[in-house]
Short mmCIF file of C-alpha atoms in Angstrom, two decimals:
data_model
loop_
_atom_site.label_atom_id
_atom_site.label_comp_id
_atom_site.label_asym_id
_atom_site.label_seq_id
_atom_site.Cartn_x
_atom_site.Cartn_y
_atom_site.Cartn_z
CA UNK A 567 18.96 -11.98 4.74
CA UNK A 568 16.68 -14.49 6.37
CA UNK A 569 13.90 -16.20 4.49
CA UNK A 570 11.26 -14.25 6.29
CA UNK A 571 13.09 -11.03 5.44
CA UNK A 572 12.93 -11.82 1.76
CA UNK A 573 9.20 -12.51 1.96
CA UNK A 574 8.62 -9.22 3.74
CA UNK A 575 10.73 -7.38 1.17
CA UNK A 576 8.77 -8.86 -1.74
CA UNK A 577 5.40 -8.17 0.01
CA UNK A 578 6.45 -4.50 0.63
CA UNK A 579 7.41 -4.09 -2.99
CA UNK A 580 4.06 -5.49 -4.13
CA UNK A 581 2.26 -3.17 -1.79
CA UNK A 582 4.11 -0.17 -3.20
CA UNK A 583 3.20 -1.25 -6.72
CA UNK A 584 -0.47 -1.52 -5.80
CA UNK A 585 -0.35 1.88 -4.03
CA UNK A 586 1.18 3.49 -7.05
CA UNK A 587 -1.42 1.95 -9.38
CA UNK A 588 -4.21 3.08 -7.12
CA UNK A 589 -2.81 6.64 -7.01
CA UNK A 590 -2.84 6.86 -10.74
CA UNK A 591 -6.34 5.20 -11.01
CA UNK A 592 -7.79 7.54 -8.31
CA UNK A 593 -6.41 10.60 -10.13
CA UNK A 594 -7.92 9.49 -13.45
CA UNK A 595 -11.31 8.79 -11.92
CA UNK A 596 -11.33 12.06 -9.98
CA UNK A 597 -10.42 13.97 -13.20
CA UNK A 598 -13.26 12.24 -15.10
CA UNK A 599 -15.96 11.97 -12.57
CA UNK A 600 -15.02 14.26 -9.67
CA UNK A 601 -13.59 13.74 -6.21
CA UNK A 602 -16.92 13.02 -4.58
CA UNK A 603 -18.01 10.40 -7.10
CA UNK A 604 -18.64 6.99 -5.38
CA UNK A 605 -15.93 5.32 -7.52
CA UNK A 606 -13.38 7.96 -6.52
CA UNK A 607 -14.27 7.46 -2.86
CA UNK A 608 -14.06 3.71 -3.10
CA UNK A 609 -10.55 3.73 -4.67
CA UNK A 610 -9.46 6.43 -2.16
CA UNK A 611 -10.57 4.20 0.73
CA UNK A 612 -8.73 1.17 -0.77
CA UNK A 613 -5.63 3.40 -1.16
CA UNK A 614 -5.91 4.46 2.38
CA UNK A 615 -6.16 0.86 3.56
CA UNK A 616 -3.07 -0.12 1.62
CA UNK A 617 -1.08 2.87 2.80
CA UNK A 618 -1.99 2.02 6.48
CA UNK A 619 -1.01 -1.57 5.93
CA UNK A 620 2.29 -0.49 4.30
CA UNK A 621 3.15 1.78 7.29
CA UNK A 622 2.12 -1.00 9.78
CA UNK A 623 4.31 -3.57 8.03
CA UNK A 624 7.17 -1.07 7.84
CA UNK A 625 6.96 -0.33 11.53
CA UNK A 626 6.69 -4.08 12.39
CA UNK A 627 9.76 -4.83 10.22
CA UNK A 628 11.69 -2.00 11.93
CA UNK A 629 10.94 -3.51 15.35
CA UNK A 630 11.85 -6.95 14.11
CA UNK A 631 15.28 -5.59 12.89
CA UNK A 632 15.92 -3.96 16.32
CA UNK A 633 15.39 -7.34 18.05
CA UNK A 634 17.91 -9.21 15.79
#
């Protein structure tokens, strides 16, 4: 595995950990305050952003592998 590949792997693992943390946090906030509470919405938006970033990086890595 190349040096860049290891960096990407670590970054992806960290993203997944953050995503899982936010899923749990969003669930807890939604249960306590409701889905439409501003805090629920803020966490949901951050979760969406991280999920989009994860998918983008996964697609980019997939393309990089095809070129090797």
